[in-house]
mmCIF file of C-alpha atoms and ligand atoms in Angstrom:
data_model
loop_
_atom_site.group_PDB
_atom_site.id
_atom_site.type_symbol
_atom_site.label_atom_id
_atom_site.label_comp_id
_atom_site.label_asym_id
_atom_site.label_seq_id
_atom_site.Cartn_x
_atom_site.Cartn_y
_atom_site.Cartn_z
ATOM 1 C CA MET A 1 141.224 64.525 -23.032
ATOM 2 C CA GLU A 2 139.051 61.425 -22.873
ATOM 3 C CA MET A 3 140.592 58.443 -21.099
ATOM 4 C CA THR A 4 140.007 55.014 -22.524
ATOM 5 C CA PRO A 5 138.137 53.228 -19.745
ATOM 6 C CA TYR A 6 139.760 50.296 -18.002
ATOM 7 C CA GLN A 7 138.098 47.007 -18.870
ATOM 8 C CA LEU A 8 137.260 44.695 -15.982
ATOM 9 C CA ALA A 9 138.087 41.011 -16.473
ATOM 10 C CA ASN A 10 134.488 40.398 -17.565
ATOM 11 C CA LYS A 11 135.015 43.069 -20.286
ATOM 12 C CA THR A 12 132.782 45.685 -18.643
ATOM 13 C CA PRO A 13 134.312 49.131 -19.236
ATOM 14 C CA LEU A 14 134.787 50.956 -15.981
ATOM 15 C CA THR A 15 132.831 54.189 -16.559
ATOM 16 C CA LEU A 16 130.624 56.429 -14.463
ATOM 17 C CA SER A 17 127.504 54.577 -15.504
ATOM 18 C CA PRO A 18 124.756 53.967 -12.885
ATOM 19 C CA ASN A 19 126.266 50.532 -12.124
ATOM 20 C CA PHE A 20 129.299 52.223 -10.524
ATOM 21 C CA ILE A 21 127.689 55.274 -8.899
ATOM 22 C CA LEU A 22 126.953 55.161 -5.169
ATOM 23 C CA PRO A 23 123.711 56.433 -3.656
ATOM 24 C CA GLU A 24 124.253 59.939 -2.345
ATOM 25 C CA ASP A 25 124.439 59.056 1.341
ATOM 26 C CA LYS A 26 127.049 56.329 0.701
ATOM 27 C CA ARG A 27 129.522 58.521 -1.181
ATOM 28 C CA PRO A 28 132.973 59.183 0.281
ATOM 29 C CA ASN A 29 132.317 62.864 1.120
ATOM 30 C CA LEU A 30 135.948 63.697 0.649
ATOM 31 C CA SER A 31 135.767 67.262 1.973
ATOM 32 C CA LYS A 32 135.086 65.730 5.428
ATOM 33 C CA VAL A 33 138.255 63.615 5.482
ATOM 34 C CA LEU A 34 140.859 64.832 7.940
ATOM 35 C CA PRO A 35 144.125 65.873 6.312
ATOM 36 C CA SER A 36 145.953 66.638 9.543
ATOM 37 C CA ASP A 37 146.083 63.447 11.580
ATOM 38 C CA SER A 38 147.693 60.194 10.471
ATOM 39 C CA ILE A 39 148.432 56.725 11.774
ATOM 40 C CA PRO A 40 151.708 56.183 13.673
ATOM 41 C CA ILE A 41 154.909 55.397 11.791
ATOM 42 C CA ILE A 42 157.028 52.906 13.697
ATOM 43 C CA ASP A 43 160.701 52.158 13.087
ATOM 44 C CA LEU A 44 161.283 48.433 13.651
ATOM 45 C CA ASN A 45 164.940 49.254 14.432
ATOM 46 C CA ASP A 46 163.803 51.004 17.581
ATOM 47 C CA HIS A 47 165.162 49.828 20.873
ATOM 48 C CA ASP A 48 163.789 46.346 21.553
ATOM 49 C CA ILE A 49 165.404 44.377 24.317
ATOM 50 C CA ASP A 50 163.265 41.813 26.049
ATOM 51 C CA ASP A 51 164.953 42.040 29.479
ATOM 52 C CA GLY A 52 161.958 40.906 31.517
ATOM 53 C CA GLN A 53 161.797 44.456 32.928
ATOM 54 C CA GLY A 54 158.576 45.458 31.172
ATOM 55 C CA PRO A 55 157.932 46.217 27.533
ATOM 56 C CA SER A 56 160.681 47.675 25.336
ATOM 57 C CA PRO A 57 160.170 51.088 23.720
ATOM 58 C CA LEU A 58 159.319 49.345 20.408
ATOM 59 C CA VAL A 59 156.726 47.077 22.022
ATOM 60 C CA THR A 60 155.185 50.076 23.819
ATOM 61 C CA LYS A 61 154.792 51.998 20.577
ATOM 62 C CA ILE A 62 153.200 49.067 18.824
ATOM 63 C CA SER A 63 150.820 48.378 21.647
ATOM 64 C CA GLN A 64 149.763 52.058 21.812
ATOM 65 C CA ALA A 65 149.129 52.041 18.032
ATOM 66 C CA CYS A 66 147.117 48.807 18.311
ATOM 67 C CA GLU A 67 144.938 50.288 21.068
ATOM 68 C CA GLU A 68 144.382 53.712 19.610
ATOM 69 C CA TYR A 69 144.360 53.172 15.847
ATOM 70 C CA GLY A 70 144.434 49.449 15.038
ATOM 71 C CA PHE A 71 146.727 50.644 12.244
ATOM 72 C CA PHE A 72 150.353 51.708 11.883
ATOM 73 C CA GLN A 73 153.078 51.935 9.251
ATOM 74 C CA ILE A 74 156.448 50.276 9.717
ATOM 75 C CA ILE A 75 159.808 51.317 8.305
ATOM 76 C CA ASN A 76 163.160 49.516 8.533
ATOM 77 C CA HIS A 77 161.256 46.223 8.407
ATOM 78 C CA GLY A 78 163.979 44.258 6.664
ATOM 79 C CA VAL A 79 162.144 43.507 3.395
ATOM 80 C CA PRO A 80 164.346 44.796 0.541
ATOM 81 C CA LYS A 81 163.050 47.809 -1.377
ATOM 82 C CA GLU A 82 163.904 46.197 -4.720
ATOM 83 C CA LEU A 83 161.750 43.208 -3.879
ATOM 84 C CA CYS A 84 158.800 45.422 -3.010
ATOM 85 C CA GLN A 85 159.200 47.295 -6.258
ATOM 86 C CA LYS A 86 159.460 44.073 -8.260
ATOM 87 C CA VAL A 87 156.281 42.589 -6.754
ATOM 88 C CA LEU A 88 154.309 45.803 -7.368
ATOM 89 C CA ALA A 89 155.594 45.796 -10.946
ATOM 90 C CA VAL A 90 154.517 42.200 -11.743
ATOM 91 C CA VAL A 91 151.129 42.672 -10.130
ATOM 92 C CA THR A 92 150.579 45.943 -12.066
ATOM 93 C CA GLU A 93 151.514 44.116 -15.251
ATOM 94 C CA PHE A 94 148.964 41.431 -14.431
ATOM 95 C CA PHE A 95 146.194 44.007 -14.157
ATOM 96 C CA GLN A 96 147.266 45.551 -17.425
ATOM 97 C CA LEU A 97 146.876 42.307 -19.352
ATOM 98 C CA PRO A 98 143.942 42.188 -21.777
ATOM 99 C CA PRO A 99 140.681 41.294 -20.012
ATOM 100 C CA GLU A 100 140.518 37.852 -21.701
ATOM 101 C CA GLU A 101 143.735 36.907 -19.907
ATOM 102 C CA ARG A 102 142.429 37.874 -16.485
ATOM 103 C CA ALA A 103 139.010 36.331 -17.198
ATOM 104 C CA GLN A 104 140.339 32.819 -16.676
ATOM 105 C CA TYR A 105 140.419 33.587 -12.931
ATOM 106 C CA LEU A 106 136.788 34.814 -12.722
ATOM 107 C CA THR A 107 134.616 32.535 -10.585
ATOM 108 C CA LYS A 108 131.587 32.696 -8.294
ATOM 109 C CA ASP A 109 132.893 29.909 -6.093
ATOM 110 C CA HIS A 110 134.109 31.245 -2.677
ATOM 111 C CA SER A 111 136.260 28.217 -2.178
ATOM 112 C CA LYS A 112 138.350 28.790 -5.309
ATOM 113 C CA GLN A 113 141.888 29.580 -4.219
ATOM 114 C CA VAL A 114 142.931 31.795 -7.130
ATOM 115 C CA LYS A 115 140.404 34.314 -8.267
ATOM 116 C CA VAL A 116 139.678 37.674 -9.855
ATOM 117 C CA PHE A 117 136.632 39.470 -8.520
ATOM 118 C CA ASN A 118 134.996 42.882 -8.101
ATOM 119 C CA TYR A 119 133.708 44.193 -4.811
ATOM 120 C CA TYR A 120 130.153 45.452 -4.701
ATOM 121 C CA GLN A 121 127.529 46.633 -2.252
ATOM 122 C CA LYS A 122 123.809 46.031 -2.313
ATOM 123 C CA TYR A 123 121.506 48.921 -1.445
ATOM 124 C CA ASP A 124 117.731 48.822 -0.900
ATOM 125 C CA GLY A 125 115.837 50.147 -3.882
ATOM 126 C CA ILE A 126 119.012 50.460 -6.004
ATOM 127 C CA GLY A 127 120.476 47.013 -6.055
ATOM 128 C CA LYS A 128 124.067 46.245 -6.729
ATOM 129 C CA VAL A 129 126.738 48.940 -7.095
ATOM 130 C CA THR A 130 130.133 47.678 -8.250
ATOM 131 C CA MET A 131 133.274 49.224 -6.761
ATOM 132 C CA TRP A 132 135.828 51.033 -8.919
ATOM 133 C CA SER A 133 138.495 48.345 -8.745
ATOM 134 C CA GLU A 134 139.512 44.794 -9.539
ATOM 135 C CA THR A 135 140.972 42.306 -7.065
ATOM 136 C CA PHE A 136 143.189 39.291 -7.642
ATOM 137 C CA SER A 137 143.466 36.909 -4.750
ATOM 138 C CA HIS A 138 145.479 33.721 -4.149
ATOM 139 C CA PRO A 139 147.391 31.900 -1.361
ATOM 140 C CA TRP A 140 150.968 32.944 -0.588
ATOM 141 C CA HIS A 141 152.179 29.953 1.405
ATOM 142 C CA PRO A 142 153.130 27.106 1.210
ATOM 143 C CA THR A 143 154.212 27.989 -2.283
ATOM 144 C CA GLU A 144 154.700 24.453 -3.561
ATOM 145 C CA ASP A 145 150.974 23.800 -3.103
ATOM 146 C CA PHE A 146 149.693 26.526 -5.397
ATOM 147 C CA THR A 147 152.480 28.041 -7.548
ATOM 148 C CA HIS A 148 151.265 25.955 -10.488
ATOM 149 C CA LEU A 149 147.917 27.783 -10.281
ATOM 150 C CA LEU A 150 149.459 31.256 -10.527
ATOM 151 C CA PRO A 151 149.752 33.294 -13.721
ATOM 152 C CA THR A 152 152.495 32.508 -16.245
ATOM 153 C CA ASN A 153 151.922 35.946 -17.647
ATOM 154 C CA PRO A 154 153.713 38.188 -16.755
ATOM 155 C CA PRO A 155 156.438 35.540 -16.943
ATOM 156 C CA GLN A 156 158.225 36.585 -13.700
ATOM 157 C CA TYR A 157 155.011 36.490 -11.634
ATOM 158 C CA ARG A 158 155.560 33.137 -9.932
ATOM 159 C CA GLU A 159 159.196 33.639 -9.085
ATOM 160 C CA VAL A 160 158.872 37.202 -7.789
ATOM 161 C CA PHE A 161 155.799 36.305 -5.763
ATOM 162 C CA ALA A 162 157.469 33.321 -4.120
ATOM 163 C CA GLU A 163 160.411 35.482 -3.091
ATOM 164 C CA TYR A 164 158.128 38.190 -1.700
ATOM 165 C CA ALA A 165 156.069 35.619 0.209
ATOM 166 C CA ARG A 166 159.158 34.265 1.939
ATOM 167 C CA ALA A 167 160.161 37.735 3.086
ATOM 168 C CA ILE A 168 156.644 38.554 4.319
ATOM 169 C CA GLY A 169 156.491 35.259 6.188
ATOM 170 C CA VAL A 170 159.452 36.343 8.287
ATOM 171 C CA LEU A 171 157.877 39.734 8.873
ATOM 172 C CA PHE A 172 154.576 38.163 10.011
ATOM 173 C CA ASP A 173 156.400 36.094 12.669
ATOM 174 C CA ARG A 174 158.072 39.237 13.947
ATOM 175 C CA LEU A 175 154.854 41.239 14.024
ATOM 176 C CA LEU A 176 152.885 38.494 15.736
ATOM 177 C CA SER A 177 155.504 38.252 18.422
ATOM 178 C CA LEU A 178 155.699 42.031 18.955
ATOM 179 C CA ILE A 179 151.916 42.251 19.182
ATOM 180 C CA SER A 180 151.780 39.322 21.645
ATOM 181 C CA ARG A 181 154.344 41.042 23.842
ATOM 182 C CA GLY A 182 152.336 44.241 23.504
ATOM 183 C CA LEU A 183 149.452 42.381 25.186
ATOM 184 C CA GLY A 184 151.818 41.310 27.993
ATOM 185 C CA LEU A 185 151.817 37.728 26.724
ATOM 186 C CA ASP A 186 154.725 35.526 25.761
ATOM 187 C CA LYS A 187 156.009 36.112 22.266
ATOM 188 C CA ASP A 188 154.568 32.927 20.736
ATOM 189 C CA CYS A 189 151.112 33.302 22.192
ATOM 190 C CA LEU A 190 149.202 34.898 19.311
ATOM 191 C CA LYS A 191 150.750 32.664 16.715
ATOM 192 C CA ARG A 192 149.849 29.626 18.775
ATOM 193 C CA ARG A 193 146.255 30.799 19.250
ATOM 194 C CA ILE A 194 145.750 31.618 15.567
ATOM 195 C CA GLY A 195 146.700 28.034 15.188
ATOM 196 C CA GLU A 196 148.188 25.357 12.988
ATOM 197 C CA LYS A 197 147.932 25.697 9.215
ATOM 198 C CA PRO A 198 146.748 29.267 9.058
ATOM 199 C CA GLY A 199 145.105 30.485 5.838
ATOM 200 C CA LEU A 200 147.722 32.629 4.148
ATOM 201 C CA ASN A 201 146.175 34.688 1.398
ATOM 202 C CA THR A 202 147.051 37.709 -0.667
ATOM 203 C CA GLN A 203 144.806 40.249 -2.268
ATOM 204 C CA ALA A 204 146.038 42.597 -4.938
ATOM 205 C CA ASN A 205 143.709 45.523 -5.520
ATOM 206 C CA TYR A 206 143.918 47.626 -8.668
ATOM 207 C CA TYR A 207 142.100 50.985 -8.653
ATOM 208 C CA PRO A 208 142.058 52.580 -12.100
ATOM 209 C CA ALA A 209 141.955 56.392 -12.252
ATOM 210 C CA CYS A 210 138.387 57.621 -11.838
ATOM 211 C CA PRO A 211 136.998 60.778 -13.492
ATOM 212 C CA ASP A 212 135.028 61.667 -10.314
ATOM 213 C CA PRO A 213 136.207 60.040 -7.043
ATOM 214 C CA GLU A 214 133.277 61.660 -5.167
ATOM 215 C CA LEU A 215 130.796 59.336 -6.887
ATOM 216 C CA THR A 216 132.520 55.982 -6.361
ATOM 217 C CA MET A 217 134.535 53.903 -3.943
ATOM 218 C CA GLY A 218 137.499 51.647 -4.643
ATOM 219 C CA MET A 219 136.759 49.376 -1.729
ATOM 220 C CA PRO A 220 133.860 49.822 0.657
ATOM 221 C CA ASP A 221 134.195 50.378 4.424
ATOM 222 C CA HIS A 222 135.085 47.020 5.931
ATOM 223 C CA ASN A 223 137.049 45.273 8.686
ATOM 224 C CA ASP A 224 139.572 42.605 7.823
ATOM 225 C CA LEU A 225 138.689 39.129 8.994
ATOM 226 C CA GLY A 226 141.916 37.390 9.964
ATOM 227 C CA SER A 227 144.566 38.303 12.511
ATOM 228 C CA ILE A 228 146.797 40.906 10.935
ATOM 229 C CA ALA A 229 147.339 42.351 7.454
ATOM 230 C CA VAL A 230 150.508 43.638 5.825
ATOM 231 C CA LEU A 231 149.717 46.106 3.016
ATOM 232 C CA LEU A 232 152.123 47.360 0.410
ATOM 233 C CA GLN A 233 150.972 50.305 -1.677
ATOM 234 C CA VAL A 234 152.464 52.179 -4.629
ATOM 235 C CA GLU A 235 154.091 55.414 -3.718
ATOM 236 C CA GLY A 236 152.596 58.799 -4.566
ATOM 237 C CA VAL A 237 148.927 57.796 -4.844
ATOM 238 C CA THR A 238 146.684 58.036 -1.815
ATOM 239 C CA GLY A 239 143.513 55.960 -1.408
ATOM 240 C CA LEU A 240 143.442 54.156 1.906
ATOM 241 C CA GLN A 241 141.409 55.754 4.689
ATOM 242 C CA VAL A 242 140.760 54.559 8.227
ATOM 243 C CA ILE A 243 138.193 55.469 10.859
ATOM 244 C CA LYS A 244 139.435 57.242 13.972
ATOM 245 C CA ASP A 245 136.941 58.601 16.530
ATOM 246 C CA GLY A 246 134.181 58.429 13.963
ATOM 247 C CA LYS A 247 136.082 60.367 11.292
ATOM 248 C CA TRP A 248 137.958 59.225 8.210
ATOM 249 C CA LEU A 249 141.648 59.898 7.954
ATOM 250 C CA THR A 250 143.955 59.350 5.032
ATOM 251 C CA VAL A 251 146.899 56.979 5.181
ATOM 252 C CA ASP A 252 149.554 58.662 3.087
ATOM 253 C CA PRO A 253 151.933 56.194 1.455
ATOM 254 C CA VAL A 254 155.311 56.506 3.194
ATOM 255 C CA PRO A 255 158.309 55.479 1.088
ATOM 256 C CA ASP A 256 159.510 51.939 1.845
ATOM 257 C CA ALA A 257 156.868 51.370 4.501
ATOM 258 C CA PHE A 258 154.171 48.717 5.004
ATOM 259 C CA VAL A 259 150.794 49.540 6.443
ATOM 260 C CA ILE A 260 149.920 47.065 9.222
ATOM 261 C CA ASN A 261 146.449 46.654 10.458
ATOM 262 C CA LEU A 262 144.844 44.413 13.009
ATOM 263 C CA ALA A 263 141.974 42.278 11.894
ATOM 264 C CA ASP A 264 138.920 40.923 13.773
ATOM 265 C CA GLN A 265 140.505 37.820 15.318
ATOM 266 C CA THR A 266 143.171 39.896 17.065
ATOM 267 C CA GLN A 267 140.496 42.125 18.521
ATOM 268 C CA VAL A 268 138.648 39.090 19.868
ATOM 269 C CA LEU A 269 141.820 37.332 21.145
ATOM 270 C CA SER A 270 142.864 40.523 22.938
ATOM 271 C CA ASN A 271 139.344 40.802 24.399
ATOM 272 C CA GLY A 272 138.833 44.167 22.714
ATOM 273 C CA LYS A 273 142.072 45.770 23.961
ATOM 274 C CA PHE A 274 143.514 45.908 20.415
ATOM 275 C CA LYS A 275 141.254 47.187 17.691
ATOM 276 C CA SER A 276 140.262 45.942 14.286
ATOM 277 C CA VAL A 277 139.274 49.200 12.666
ATOM 278 C CA GLY A 278 137.052 49.987 9.658
ATOM 279 C CA HIS A 279 138.825 51.137 6.530
ATOM 280 C CA ARG A 280 138.094 51.816 2.863
ATOM 281 C CA ALA A 281 139.842 52.827 -0.324
ATOM 282 C CA ILE A 282 138.822 55.779 -2.421
ATOM 283 C CA THR A 283 139.774 56.343 -6.065
ATOM 284 C CA ASN A 284 142.160 58.834 -7.562
ATOM 285 C CA LYS A 285 141.276 61.208 -10.360
ATOM 286 C CA LEU A 286 144.537 61.101 -12.260
ATOM 287 C CA LEU A 287 146.478 57.979 -11.404
ATOM 288 C CA PRO A 288 145.721 54.309 -10.986
ATOM 289 C CA ARG A 289 146.598 52.870 -7.593
ATOM 290 C CA LEU A 290 147.730 49.408 -6.572
ATOM 291 C CA SER A 291 147.798 47.846 -3.177
ATOM 292 C CA LEU A 292 148.911 44.383 -2.183
ATOM 293 C CA GLY A 293 147.597 42.940 1.074
ATOM 294 C CA MET A 294 149.036 39.827 2.718
ATOM 295 C CA PHE A 295 146.732 38.181 5.263
ATOM 296 C CA TYR A 296 147.215 35.633 8.053
ATOM 297 C CA THR A 297 143.972 33.951 9.023
ATOM 298 C CA PRO A 298 143.010 31.021 11.308
ATOM 299 C CA ASN A 299 141.882 27.829 9.614
ATOM 300 C CA ASN A 300 138.219 26.790 9.844
ATOM 301 C CA ASP A 301 138.688 24.412 12.825
ATOM 302 C CA THR A 302 140.532 26.895 15.021
ATOM 303 C CA VAL A 303 138.636 27.934 18.124
ATOM 304 C CA ILE A 304 138.892 31.696 18.771
ATOM 305 C CA GLY A 305 137.931 33.546 21.912
ATOM 306 C CA PRO A 306 139.471 36.008 24.361
ATOM 307 C CA ILE A 307 142.835 34.728 25.672
ATOM 308 C CA GLU A 308 142.335 33.490 29.264
ATOM 309 C CA ASP A 309 145.362 35.409 30.622
ATOM 310 C CA LEU A 310 143.625 38.665 29.646
ATOM 311 C CA ILE A 311 140.448 37.844 31.533
ATOM 312 C CA ASP A 312 139.780 38.611 35.189
ATOM 313 C CA GLU A 313 137.008 40.085 37.320
ATOM 314 C CA GLU A 314 137.611 43.588 35.968
ATOM 315 C CA ASN A 315 137.951 42.317 32.406
ATOM 316 C CA PRO A 316 135.199 39.819 31.763
ATOM 317 C CA PRO A 317 135.128 38.227 28.318
ATOM 318 C CA LYS A 318 133.544 40.437 25.661
ATOM 319 C CA TYR A 319 133.147 37.722 23.065
ATOM 320 C CA ARG A 320 132.021 34.147 23.085
ATOM 321 C CA LYS A 321 134.171 31.314 21.806
ATOM 322 C CA TYR A 322 133.543 30.143 18.248
ATOM 323 C CA SER A 323 135.209 28.145 15.544
ATOM 324 C CA PHE A 324 136.545 30.225 12.685
ATOM 325 C CA LYS A 325 134.179 28.346 10.400
ATOM 326 C CA GLU A 326 131.245 29.914 12.266
ATOM 327 C CA TYR A 327 132.841 33.311 11.799
ATOM 328 C CA MET A 328 133.079 32.792 8.049
ATOM 329 C CA GLU A 329 129.465 31.610 7.866
ATOM 330 C CA GLU A 330 128.413 34.856 9.535
ATOM 331 C CA PHE A 331 130.641 36.775 7.127
ATOM 332 C CA TYR A 332 129.018 35.214 4.050
ATOM 333 C CA LYS A 333 125.554 35.813 5.500
ATOM 334 C CA GLN A 334 126.273 39.548 5.452
ATOM 335 C CA GLU A 335 127.350 39.580 1.813
ATOM 336 C CA GLY A 336 126.753 42.870 -0.022
ATOM 337 C CA LYS A 337 126.310 44.917 3.179
ATOM 338 C CA ARG A 338 128.610 46.807 5.525
ATOM 339 C CA ARG A 339 129.535 43.681 7.434
ATOM 340 C CA ARG A 340 129.325 43.654 11.219
ATOM 341 C CA VAL A 341 130.697 40.213 11.809
ATOM 342 C CA LYS A 342 132.423 40.465 15.173
ATOM 343 C CA GLU A 343 129.377 42.146 16.696
ATOM 344 C CA ALA A 344 127.523 38.823 16.189
ATOM 345 C CA PHE A 345 129.948 37.143 18.647
ATOM 346 C CA GLU A 346 129.798 39.798 21.385
ATOM 347 C CA LEU A 347 128.549 38.698 24.787
ATOM 348 C CA GLN A 348 125.682 40.706 26.239
ATOM 349 C CA ARG A 349 126.393 42.401 29.521
HETATM 350 C C1 LIG B 1 142.076 45.124 1.854
HETATM 351 C C2 LIG B 1 142.194 46.595 1.969
HETATM 352 C C3 LIG B 1 142.967 48.704 1.217
HETATM 353 C C4 LIG B 1 143.722 49.351 0.101
HETATM 354 O O1 LIG B 1 142.585 44.583 0.833
HETATM 355 O O2 LIG B 1 141.515 44.487 2.736
HETATM 356 O O3 LIG B 1 141.684 47.095 2.956
HETATM 357 O O4 LIG B 1 144.328 50.366 0.392
HETATM 358 N N1 LIG B 1 142.843 47.328 1.058
HETATM 359 O O5 LIG B 1 143.670 48.871 -1.017
HETATM 360 NI NI1 LIG B 2 141.070 45.650 4.371
#
């Protein structure tokens, strides 16, 4: 049976035309993806008493996951299941609106706060290949500043999103403090270093079913830019893959879990102890997939560099200090390529 292709916001039908097909050596090569290993699953209800006698069992698990994988899933995180289902439902409805409705958010301006866009990569001799997905991005806090810019269709979007954002704000505070303690620092340290007025942005990614997932990619291999990311994904459809020891492994959606990953600024602040790891999303042959990422990013004026308490003679700084604005300039310079942003701030040894 022929599927009716999904129409991107700019009305392009998503089909396996050359515009969406990757050069052979950039394809996902799915037979090489490890089915056996996976990222750690951490129960936030685990024993966590900060008695000054060294890290709690929970902090130890988180810090091991941050060192080895840069990724983990959390369960018993305190965000109600119904709320997660509601937010995934309104966002799915948004992507199922007619393209004309979504087109009002199309823009080429990076500085636009609310936008629909399509990832792409540029390859020598081939040009631009568009990814098999659409992304809707907007701020998630403080809600009063931007709610009026969010969709009125579906009608519950604003209300559900505001409620979800409040719950995720609480979770971010908890995660930042657990990760700080995992570095042996006081619990407020990371939050303080990421600074005042962080950029709080969300990205909803919709991956329509694809007739041949071997030829396309939903989101190219990348590292996240900010400090940490909290990702919610629909159950029952895989797509996210992360690099471990040079090989791709699949992150299976776990019921009622969030996927947490460290982003570049945490790697730099931790002086390379905690990892910001490359990841990508592949497409699914039968089912569409939706993921919703919530990001916590320094503002442009914040100065980032390895935290002094983590530096000594044996652990010299691996990165130079920079303002986050410089980091973003480097990021935009690498547009269309597999970005290697943090490498540009490494100190030579
Ligand atoms: C992202 C991301 C992965 C996914 O939004 O940065 O990595 O599974 N998403 O959609
Ligand atoms: Ni990402």
